Amino acid sequence: MKDNLNHRRDFLRKLIAGTAATLAVPATVLAETPEPVVPPVDASDEKYWEMIRRQFAMPPNLVMMNAANLCPPPYPVMQVVQQTLNDLGKDVSFQFRDKFDVIRQTSLQKLSAYLGVGQDEVCITRNTSEGNNIIVNGFDFKAGDEVLLWTENHPSNHEAWEHRAKRLGFTVKKISLPAHPASKEEIIQLFDKAMTARTRMVAFSHISNHNAIVIPAREICAIARSRNILTHVDGAQSFGFMDLGLKDLGCDSYSGSMHKWLMGPFENGVLYVRKEVLSRLWPQIISAGWEGVNQKADPWLGIVGQRNEATPAAIPECIDFHLAIGKKTVEDRVRHLNRQLRARLQERIPGVKFVSPEPLTANITLFNVPNQSDKVVYDRLYADYGIASASMGAVRLSPTIYNTMAEIERVVEAVAKING
Ligand SMILES: Cc1ncc(COP(=O)(O)O)c(C=O)c1O
């Protein structure tokens, strides 16, 4: 593949020459697929994961270890986005764009199968923030009603509720967990005790992006359902990582972003709403394509007017890529990488402190080292070693399936050197 500079020179040369070829978008803009993705014969074989790593455009000098924030999409997804954008640059007729309606239905079918729910219960959003806000602003809660939140919730599932409560007069109550809960049973009990006769909704992050704790969602949703209380699960950190079935999870709604663990096209999300509660939820945006019938989540809640169709066009490829590896294999690998990372940090850096106890975490590793602040570690990891992380009072590393064991070692060595 020619590099971008050569490609631009070619393009300019043709432009100056004024040939008809100027109008055609050169194919070199498209990324390459190095080899087909197949299910692993042996998921413990590092060679398989090295092959997965080659499906991504990250150059060898960069290590992306911040899946909790944003993941690059693999080549097959990038190809569809780039090809679609190129095609739209040539033809925006209604006739050409008819195909996007078909792709949307295919996407809904694949997303709903992936989540184990009905096709009518899923809508495509732009991200988790949008999904959360559809829930926050869609119910008619009133004075006297209580909404129960976890203090660790993301602002789109926290401040958004407080703001709504100011307008409608309902009460927001918050559960805070001890820094190191003894067990998941302790978490379940705290949620259980906080639900009262006035509680109408329990809304929480499935996994906190701040302390990495996994909330026992299934148990909490079952308690809430038995008391006729709605549940909303913010799945930003579980969607695309956990091998989930939402009927089994038992929530009333669930939101996620495709550009995180699912490694999908940027700025696409999913919102699941259980069929039985869909009719209680008012839509926030009504535009062309909205059907006024609250039987299907997508036209009822997911229509926002004209979008950049190049990105949702790649949703089917993104799900296919993920399923070719396998949902369980993905979850197992991500857990394995995090366990290894934690164990190696512990061995290599005396005095390293982890934010949350290991049995309650899964896909996110948060820690502080004794000799440097998290901000210094975060800055130097990228500036000196090309490693993307996050800093939030602790260093956050969130490896996923495109990270290899060699990269885990690289990161641990880099942190050890920065610590001094
Ligand atoms: C728990 C949680 N909810 C919501 C979001 C927002 O995601 P997005 O920016 O894709 O809407 C994040 C982002 O990190 C998150 O961690």
Short mmCIF file of C-alpha atoms and ligand atoms in Angstrom, two decimals:
data_model
loop_
_atom_site.label_atom_id
_atom_site.label_comp_id
_atom_site.label_asym_id
_atom_site.label_seq_id
_atom_site.Cartn_x
_atom_site.Cartn_y
_atom_site.Cartn_z
CA MET A 1 0.00 0.00 0.00
CA LYS A 2 1.36 3.42 -0.89
CA ASP A 3 1.82 5.79 1.98
CA ASN A 4 -0.49 8.74 2.40
CA LEU A 5 2.03 11.24 1.10
CA ASN A 6 2.53 9.37 -2.17
CA HIS A 7 -1.18 9.02 -2.46
CA ARG A 8 -1.72 12.75 -1.99
CA ARG A 9 1.01 13.55 -4.55
CA ASP A 10 -0.67 11.21 -7.06
CA PHE A 11 -3.98 12.81 -6.42
CA LEU A 12 -2.58 16.33 -6.88
CA ARG A 13 -0.77 15.33 -10.07
CA LYS A 14 -4.02 14.04 -11.54
CA LEU A 15 -5.85 17.15 -10.38
CA ILE A 16 -3.34 19.43 -12.10
CA ALA A 17 -3.43 17.29 -15.24
CA GLY A 18 -7.23 17.67 -15.20
CA THR A 19 -7.88 14.07 -16.21
CA ALA A 20 -11.17 12.28 -15.71
CA ALA A 21 -9.36 10.10 -13.17
CA THR A 22 -9.41 13.11 -10.84
CA LEU A 23 -13.04 12.36 -10.08
CA ALA A 24 -12.41 8.79 -9.05
CA VAL A 25 -11.33 8.41 -5.42
CA PRO A 26 -8.12 6.36 -5.52
CA ALA A 27 -8.42 2.92 -3.98
CA THR A 28 -5.19 3.47 -2.03
CA VAL A 29 -7.27 5.37 0.53
CA LEU A 30 -8.66 2.04 1.69
CA ALA A 31 -7.00 0.04 4.42
CA GLU A 32 -5.91 -3.54 3.76
CA THR A 33 -7.19 -6.68 5.40
CA PRO A 34 -4.07 -8.74 6.02
CA GLU A 35 -5.74 -12.11 6.63
CA PRO A 36 -9.21 -13.46 7.34
CA VAL A 37 -10.34 -13.53 10.96
CA VAL A 38 -11.31 -17.04 12.04
CA PRO A 39 -12.24 -18.50 15.45
CA PRO A 40 -9.15 -19.50 17.45
CA VAL A 41 -8.25 -23.19 17.52
CA ASP A 42 -6.43 -22.49 20.76
CA ALA A 43 -7.13 -19.10 22.40
CA SER A 44 -4.12 -19.50 24.68
CA ASP A 45 -1.85 -19.48 21.63
CA GLU A 46 -0.32 -16.01 21.46
CA LYS A 47 0.12 -16.37 17.70
CA TYR A 48 -3.65 -16.11 17.29
CA TRP A 49 -3.73 -12.79 19.14
CA GLU A 50 -0.77 -11.51 17.15
CA MET A 51 -2.84 -12.19 14.03
CA ILE A 52 -5.73 -10.21 15.58
CA ARG A 53 -3.29 -7.35 16.31
CA ARG A 54 -2.40 -7.27 12.60
CA GLN A 55 -6.05 -6.56 11.77
CA PHE A 56 -5.59 -3.05 13.15
CA ALA A 57 -3.76 -0.07 11.69
CA MET A 58 -1.82 0.85 14.86
CA PRO A 59 1.88 1.01 13.94
CA PRO A 60 4.23 -1.16 16.05
CA ASN A 61 5.58 1.87 17.97
CA LEU A 62 2.13 2.64 19.44
CA VAL A 63 0.37 0.64 22.14
CA MET A 64 -3.30 1.48 22.56
CA MET A 65 -4.29 0.39 26.08
CA ASN A 66 -7.30 2.60 26.72
CA ALA A 67 -10.24 0.55 25.46
CA ALA A 68 -12.39 1.95 28.28
CA ASN A 69 -12.25 5.24 26.42
CA LEU A 70 -11.92 4.55 22.67
CA CYS A 71 -10.86 1.64 20.46
CA PRO A 72 -9.64 1.82 16.86
CA PRO A 73 -11.81 -0.22 14.48
CA PRO A 74 -10.23 -3.17 12.62
CA TYR A 75 -9.51 -2.96 8.88
CA PRO A 76 -12.78 -4.57 7.70
CA VAL A 77 -14.77 -1.91 9.59
CA MET A 78 -12.53 0.94 8.40
CA GLN A 79 -12.84 -0.29 4.83
CA VAL A 80 -16.63 -0.06 4.88
CA VAL A 81 -16.57 3.40 6.48
CA GLN A 82 -14.00 4.72 3.99
CA GLN A 83 -15.64 3.09 0.97
CA THR A 84 -19.07 4.40 1.97
CA LEU A 85 -17.72 7.90 2.49
CA ASN A 86 -16.06 7.77 -0.92
CA ASP A 87 -19.28 6.56 -2.53
CA LEU A 88 -21.31 9.28 -0.84
CA GLY A 89 -18.84 11.82 -2.13
CA LYS A 90 -19.99 10.83 -5.60
CA ASP A 91 -23.68 10.11 -5.23
CA VAL A 92 -26.08 11.40 -2.56
CA SER A 93 -29.25 10.62 -4.51
CA PHE A 94 -32.21 9.13 -2.62
CA GLN A 95 -31.88 6.15 -4.97
CA PHE A 96 -28.28 5.47 -3.93
CA ARG A 97 -29.02 5.98 -0.24
CA ASP A 98 -31.95 3.54 -0.19
CA LYS A 99 -29.45 0.84 0.69
CA PHE A 100 -28.81 2.47 4.09
CA ASP A 101 -32.34 1.55 5.21
CA VAL A 102 -31.54 -2.08 4.45
CA ILE A 103 -28.19 -1.84 6.24
CA ARG A 104 -29.91 -0.33 9.29
CA GLN A 105 -32.31 -3.27 9.49
CA THR A 106 -29.40 -5.72 9.12
CA SER A 107 -27.57 -3.85 11.88
CA LEU A 108 -30.60 -4.03 14.18
CA GLN A 109 -30.97 -7.72 13.47
CA LYS A 110 -27.30 -8.41 14.23
CA LEU A 111 -27.21 -6.18 17.31
CA SER A 112 -30.33 -7.73 18.79
CA ALA A 113 -29.02 -11.26 18.14
CA TYR A 114 -25.69 -10.26 19.68
CA LEU A 115 -27.47 -8.98 22.82
CA GLY A 116 -30.01 -11.81 22.92
CA VAL A 117 -33.08 -9.57 22.68
CA GLY A 118 -35.86 -8.87 20.18
CA GLN A 119 -35.09 -6.80 17.09
CA ASP A 120 -37.87 -4.37 18.04
CA GLU A 121 -36.23 -3.72 21.41
CA VAL A 122 -33.01 -2.23 20.05
CA CYS A 123 -32.25 1.17 18.58
CA ILE A 124 -29.07 2.64 17.13
CA THR A 125 -27.84 5.74 18.93
CA ARG A 126 -24.67 7.80 18.63
CA ASN A 127 -23.17 6.66 21.94
CA THR A 128 -23.87 5.62 25.53
CA SER A 129 -24.37 9.25 26.59
CA GLU A 130 -27.24 9.57 24.13
CA GLY A 131 -28.75 6.25 25.21
CA ASN A 132 -28.57 7.24 28.88
CA ASN A 133 -30.17 10.61 28.19
CA ILE A 134 -33.01 9.00 26.21
CA ILE A 135 -33.81 7.05 29.38
CA VAL A 136 -33.31 9.98 31.78
CA ASN A 137 -35.53 12.32 29.78
CA GLY A 138 -38.05 9.78 28.55
CA PHE A 139 -39.91 8.76 31.71
CA ASP A 140 -42.58 10.86 33.44
CA PHE A 141 -41.30 10.69 37.01
CA LYS A 142 -42.90 13.17 39.40
CA ALA A 143 -42.60 14.65 42.90
CA GLY A 144 -42.58 11.82 45.44
CA ASP A 145 -40.83 9.39 43.09
CA GLU A 146 -37.23 8.34 43.76
CA VAL A 147 -34.50 7.43 41.31
CA LEU A 148 -31.61 5.49 42.81
CA LEU A 149 -28.10 6.03 41.40
CA TRP A 150 -24.60 4.78 42.16
CA THR A 151 -22.21 7.60 43.08
CA GLU A 152 -19.73 6.23 40.51
CA ASN A 153 -22.14 6.65 37.59
CA HIS A 154 -20.94 8.51 34.50
CA PRO A 155 -22.30 12.12 34.25
CA SER A 156 -24.71 11.06 31.49
CA ASN A 157 -26.36 8.73 34.04
CA HIS A 158 -25.74 10.94 37.09
CA GLU A 159 -25.76 14.72 36.55
CA ALA A 160 -28.31 14.10 33.77
CA TRP A 161 -30.72 12.64 36.37
CA GLU A 162 -30.08 15.49 38.84
CA HIS A 163 -30.83 18.03 36.15
CA ARG A 164 -34.03 16.23 35.17
CA ALA A 165 -35.09 15.95 38.82
CA LYS A 166 -34.80 19.75 39.19
CA ARG A 167 -37.27 20.16 36.37
CA LEU A 168 -39.79 17.44 37.29
CA GLY A 169 -39.44 17.48 41.10
CA PHE A 170 -38.59 13.82 41.71
CA THR A 171 -35.84 12.85 44.16
CA VAL A 172 -32.42 11.44 43.34
CA LYS A 173 -30.87 9.14 45.93
CA LYS A 174 -27.32 7.82 45.73
CA ILE A 175 -25.61 4.67 46.88
CA SER A 176 -21.93 4.87 47.68
CA LEU A 177 -19.90 1.70 48.10
CA PRO A 178 -16.90 1.26 50.39
CA ALA A 179 -13.57 1.72 48.60
CA HIS A 180 -12.89 -2.00 48.95
CA PRO A 181 -16.19 -3.89 49.17
CA ALA A 182 -15.68 -7.28 50.81
CA SER A 183 -17.69 -9.17 48.20
CA LYS A 184 -20.33 -8.83 45.54
CA GLU A 185 -22.91 -9.83 48.18
CA GLU A 186 -22.07 -6.66 50.09
CA ILE A 187 -22.80 -4.60 46.95
CA ILE A 188 -26.11 -6.41 46.35
CA GLN A 189 -27.17 -5.79 49.96
CA LEU A 190 -26.42 -2.07 49.75
CA PHE A 191 -28.53 -1.71 46.61
CA ASP A 192 -31.27 -3.88 48.10
CA LYS A 193 -31.49 -1.79 51.28
CA ALA A 194 -31.57 1.50 49.38
CA MET A 195 -34.70 0.57 47.36
CA THR A 196 -37.86 1.88 49.01
CA ALA A 197 -41.58 1.94 48.24
CA ARG A 198 -40.97 5.24 46.43
CA THR A 199 -38.15 3.97 44.20
CA ARG A 200 -39.22 3.96 40.55
CA MET A 201 -35.84 3.40 38.88
CA VAL A 202 -32.38 2.08 39.74
CA ALA A 203 -29.76 3.33 37.24
CA PHE A 204 -26.11 2.29 37.47
CA SER A 205 -22.93 1.70 35.49
CA HIS A 206 -22.42 -2.01 34.91
CA ILE A 207 -18.68 -1.39 35.33
CA SER A 208 -17.28 1.84 36.69
CA ASN A 209 -14.84 3.73 34.47
CA HIS A 210 -13.48 5.35 37.67
CA ASN A 211 -12.83 2.44 40.02
CA ALA A 212 -13.25 -0.57 37.67
CA ILE A 213 -15.75 -2.34 39.96
CA VAL A 214 -18.21 -4.67 38.24
CA ILE A 215 -21.70 -4.29 39.69
CA PRO A 216 -23.62 -7.59 40.11
CA ALA A 217 -26.28 -6.37 37.69
CA ARG A 218 -28.25 -9.60 37.34
CA GLU A 219 -28.93 -9.91 41.07
CA ILE A 220 -29.78 -6.20 41.48
CA CYS A 221 -32.11 -6.19 38.46
CA ALA A 222 -33.90 -9.29 39.82
CA ILE A 223 -34.51 -7.61 43.19
CA ALA A 224 -35.77 -4.45 41.47
CA ARG A 225 -38.05 -6.39 39.09
CA SER A 226 -39.58 -8.28 42.02
CA ARG A 227 -40.57 -4.89 43.50
CA ASN A 228 -41.81 -3.41 40.26
CA ILE A 229 -38.86 -1.02 40.03
CA LEU A 230 -37.31 -0.20 36.63
CA THR A 231 -33.59 -0.75 36.02
CA HIS A 232 -31.27 1.03 33.61
CA VAL A 233 -27.80 -0.42 33.12
CA ASP A 234 -25.13 1.80 31.57
CA GLY A 235 -23.15 -0.79 29.64
CA ALA A 236 -20.42 1.49 28.25
CA GLN A 237 -17.77 -0.71 29.89
CA SER A 238 -19.44 -4.10 29.44
CA PHE A 239 -20.87 -3.90 25.89
CA GLY A 240 -18.41 -5.62 23.54
CA PHE A 241 -16.38 -7.03 26.43
CA MET A 242 -18.80 -9.26 28.37
CA ASP A 243 -20.43 -12.30 26.87
CA LEU A 244 -23.87 -10.99 27.80
CA GLY A 245 -27.48 -11.89 27.14
CA LEU A 246 -29.68 -9.00 28.25
CA LYS A 247 -32.75 -11.15 28.93
CA ASP A 248 -30.62 -13.06 31.37
CA LEU A 249 -29.27 -9.82 32.86
CA GLY A 250 -32.91 -8.85 33.43
CA CYS A 251 -32.64 -5.06 33.04
CA ASP A 252 -35.33 -2.84 31.53
CA SER A 253 -32.85 -0.85 29.48
CA TYR A 254 -29.15 -1.02 28.60
CA SER A 255 -26.93 1.45 26.73
CA GLY A 256 -23.55 1.01 25.07
CA SER A 257 -21.04 2.60 22.67
CA MET A 258 -19.75 0.67 19.70
CA HIS A 259 -16.49 2.68 19.61
CA LYS A 260 -15.31 1.21 22.91
CA TRP A 261 -14.90 -2.54 23.54
CA LEU A 262 -16.80 -3.60 20.42
CA MET A 263 -14.15 -1.79 18.31
CA GLY A 264 -16.88 -0.55 16.00
CA PRO A 265 -17.29 2.48 13.76
CA PHE A 266 -16.84 5.75 15.70
CA GLU A 267 -19.91 7.54 17.02
CA ASN A 268 -22.36 4.66 17.09
CA GLY A 269 -24.14 3.28 20.09
CA VAL A 270 -26.93 0.94 21.05
CA LEU A 271 -29.90 1.28 23.37
CA TYR A 272 -31.98 -1.71 24.42
CA VAL A 273 -35.43 -1.08 25.89
CA ARG A 274 -37.55 -4.01 27.04
CA LYS A 275 -40.70 -4.23 24.94
CA GLU A 276 -42.98 -4.02 27.98
CA VAL A 277 -41.59 -0.61 28.99
CA LEU A 278 -41.13 0.92 25.55
CA SER A 279 -44.59 2.51 25.55
CA ARG A 280 -43.78 4.37 28.82
CA LEU A 281 -40.78 6.11 27.27
CA TRP A 282 -41.29 9.40 25.40
CA PRO A 283 -38.99 10.09 22.44
CA GLN A 284 -36.78 13.20 22.61
CA ILE A 285 -36.14 13.81 18.93
CA ILE A 286 -38.79 13.56 16.28
CA SER A 287 -37.68 13.90 12.69
CA ALA A 288 -38.29 12.45 9.22
CA GLY A 289 -38.52 8.66 9.49
CA TRP A 290 -40.15 8.72 12.94
CA GLU A 291 -43.24 6.55 12.86
CA GLY A 292 -45.24 7.62 15.93
CA VAL A 293 -45.75 4.00 16.92
CA ASN A 294 -44.15 2.90 20.16
CA GLN A 295 -43.84 -0.77 19.19
CA LYS A 296 -40.30 -0.63 17.80
CA ALA A 297 -37.45 0.98 19.67
CA ASP A 298 -35.56 2.12 16.60
CA PRO A 299 -37.96 4.44 14.82
CA TRP A 300 -39.52 5.44 18.18
CA LEU A 301 -36.28 6.53 19.87
CA GLY A 302 -33.39 6.31 17.43
CA ILE A 303 -34.22 8.74 14.61
CA VAL A 304 -32.13 11.92 14.79
CA GLY A 305 -32.34 13.34 11.27
CA GLN A 306 -29.49 13.14 8.76
CA ARG A 307 -26.44 11.26 10.03
CA ASN A 308 -23.06 10.50 8.53
CA GLU A 309 -24.26 7.23 7.02
CA ALA A 310 -20.69 6.06 6.41
CA THR A 311 -20.28 5.08 10.05
CA PRO A 312 -23.45 3.11 10.90
CA ALA A 313 -22.97 1.38 7.52
CA ALA A 314 -20.12 -0.58 9.13
CA ILE A 315 -22.11 -1.96 12.08
CA PRO A 316 -22.73 -5.37 10.43
CA GLU A 317 -18.98 -5.83 9.72
CA CYS A 318 -18.17 -4.85 13.27
CA ILE A 319 -20.49 -7.50 14.76
CA ASP A 320 -19.25 -10.11 12.27
CA PHE A 321 -15.63 -9.38 13.23
CA HIS A 322 -16.43 -9.79 16.90
CA LEU A 323 -18.44 -12.99 16.40
CA ALA A 324 -15.72 -14.53 14.21
CA ILE A 325 -13.52 -14.49 17.32
CA GLY A 326 -16.39 -15.41 19.64
CA LYS A 327 -18.05 -13.56 22.51
CA LYS A 328 -16.75 -15.86 25.22
CA THR A 329 -13.23 -15.94 23.75
CA VAL A 330 -13.19 -12.12 23.76
CA GLU A 331 -14.27 -11.92 27.40
CA ASP A 332 -11.80 -14.61 28.50
CA ARG A 333 -8.91 -12.94 26.68
CA VAL A 334 -9.65 -9.48 28.10
CA ARG A 335 -9.88 -10.87 31.64
CA HIS A 336 -6.65 -12.79 31.11
CA LEU A 337 -4.79 -9.69 29.87
CA ASN A 338 -5.94 -7.67 32.89
CA ARG A 339 -5.00 -10.41 35.36
CA GLN A 340 -1.55 -10.70 33.75
CA LEU A 341 -1.08 -6.93 33.77
CA ARG A 342 -1.97 -6.73 37.43
CA ALA A 343 0.24 -9.67 38.40
CA ARG A 344 3.23 -8.33 36.45
CA LEU A 345 2.85 -4.81 37.90
CA GLN A 346 2.73 -6.33 41.37
CA GLU A 347 5.91 -8.34 40.71
CA ARG A 348 7.86 -5.58 39.00
CA ILE A 349 6.92 -2.52 41.10
CA PRO A 350 7.14 -2.92 44.88
CA GLY A 351 4.54 -0.75 46.57
CA VAL A 352 2.17 -0.53 43.58
CA LYS A 353 -1.38 0.06 44.85
CA PHE A 354 -4.50 -1.05 43.00
CA VAL A 355 -7.66 1.03 43.35
CA SER A 356 -10.08 -1.92 43.61
CA PRO A 357 -9.82 -5.53 44.78
CA GLU A 358 -9.18 -8.01 41.96
CA PRO A 359 -12.20 -10.29 42.42
CA LEU A 360 -14.54 -7.34 41.82
CA THR A 361 -12.79 -6.06 38.69
CA ALA A 362 -12.56 -7.51 35.18
CA ASN A 363 -11.42 -5.45 32.21
CA ILE A 364 -9.94 -2.27 33.72
CA THR A 365 -6.75 -1.97 35.80
CA LEU A 366 -6.31 1.16 37.95
CA PHE A 367 -3.22 1.70 40.06
CA ASN A 368 -0.74 4.16 41.58
CA VAL A 369 3.02 3.71 41.82
CA PRO A 370 5.01 4.88 44.87
CA ASN A 371 7.41 7.39 43.27
CA GLN A 372 5.38 9.25 40.62
CA SER A 373 1.93 10.77 40.33
CA ASP A 374 -0.60 9.18 38.01
CA LYS A 375 -0.42 12.28 35.80
CA VAL A 376 3.35 11.94 35.32
CA VAL A 377 3.03 8.23 34.53
CA TYR A 378 0.22 8.92 32.06
CA ASP A 379 2.12 11.75 30.31
CA ARG A 380 5.42 9.88 30.09
CA LEU A 381 3.82 6.60 28.99
CA TYR A 382 2.68 8.33 25.83
CA ALA A 383 5.48 10.87 25.32
CA ASP A 384 8.37 8.44 25.90
CA TYR A 385 6.88 5.02 25.06
CA GLY A 386 3.88 5.63 22.73
CA ILE A 387 1.49 4.00 25.21
CA ALA A 388 -2.07 5.34 25.46
CA SER A 389 -3.58 5.16 28.96
CA ALA A 390 -5.79 7.42 31.11
CA SER A 391 -5.22 9.36 34.32
CA MET A 392 -7.97 9.83 36.94
CA GLY A 393 -6.31 10.00 40.34
CA ALA A 394 -4.78 6.67 39.31
CA VAL A 395 -3.30 5.35 36.08
CA ARG A 396 -5.94 3.48 34.10
CA LEU A 397 -4.96 0.74 31.67
CA SER A 398 -7.64 -1.17 29.82
CA PRO A 399 -6.12 -3.75 27.48
CA THR A 400 -8.31 -5.54 24.97
CA ILE A 401 -8.05 -8.19 22.27
CA TYR A 402 -5.71 -6.24 19.99
CA ASN A 403 -3.13 -6.08 22.80
CA THR A 404 -0.58 -8.88 22.96
CA MET A 405 1.30 -10.30 25.93
CA ALA A 406 4.42 -8.63 24.52
CA GLU A 407 2.61 -5.29 24.84
CA ILE A 408 1.66 -6.06 28.44
CA GLU A 409 5.38 -6.61 29.16
CA ARG A 410 6.28 -3.40 27.34
CA VAL A 411 3.82 -1.40 29.42
CA VAL A 412 4.96 -2.93 32.72
CA GLU A 413 8.62 -2.19 31.89
CA ALA A 414 7.75 1.38 30.91
CA VAL A 415 5.82 1.98 34.16
CA ALA A 416 8.71 0.49 36.17
CA LYS A 417 11.22 2.82 34.46
CA ILE A 418 9.02 5.89 34.96
CA ASN A 419 8.57 4.97 38.63
CA GLY A 420 12.39 4.88 38.93
C1 LIG B 1 -19.73 4.17 32.31
C2 LIG B 1 -19.72 5.12 31.15
N1 LIG B 1 -20.87 5.62 30.69
C3 LIG B 1 -20.94 6.44 29.64
C4 LIG B 1 -19.79 6.83 28.99
C5 LIG B 1 -19.90 7.75 27.82
O1 LIG B 1 -19.55 7.11 26.63
P1 LIG B 1 -19.70 7.90 25.26
O2 LIG B 1 -18.75 9.07 25.36
O3 LIG B 1 -19.30 6.93 24.22
O4 LIG B 1 -21.09 8.36 25.18
C6 LIG B 1 -18.56 6.35 29.42
C7 LIG B 1 -17.32 6.76 28.76
O5 LIG B 1 -16.23 6.42 29.13
C8 LIG B 1 -18.52 5.46 30.53
O6 LIG B 1 -17.37 4.95 30.98
#
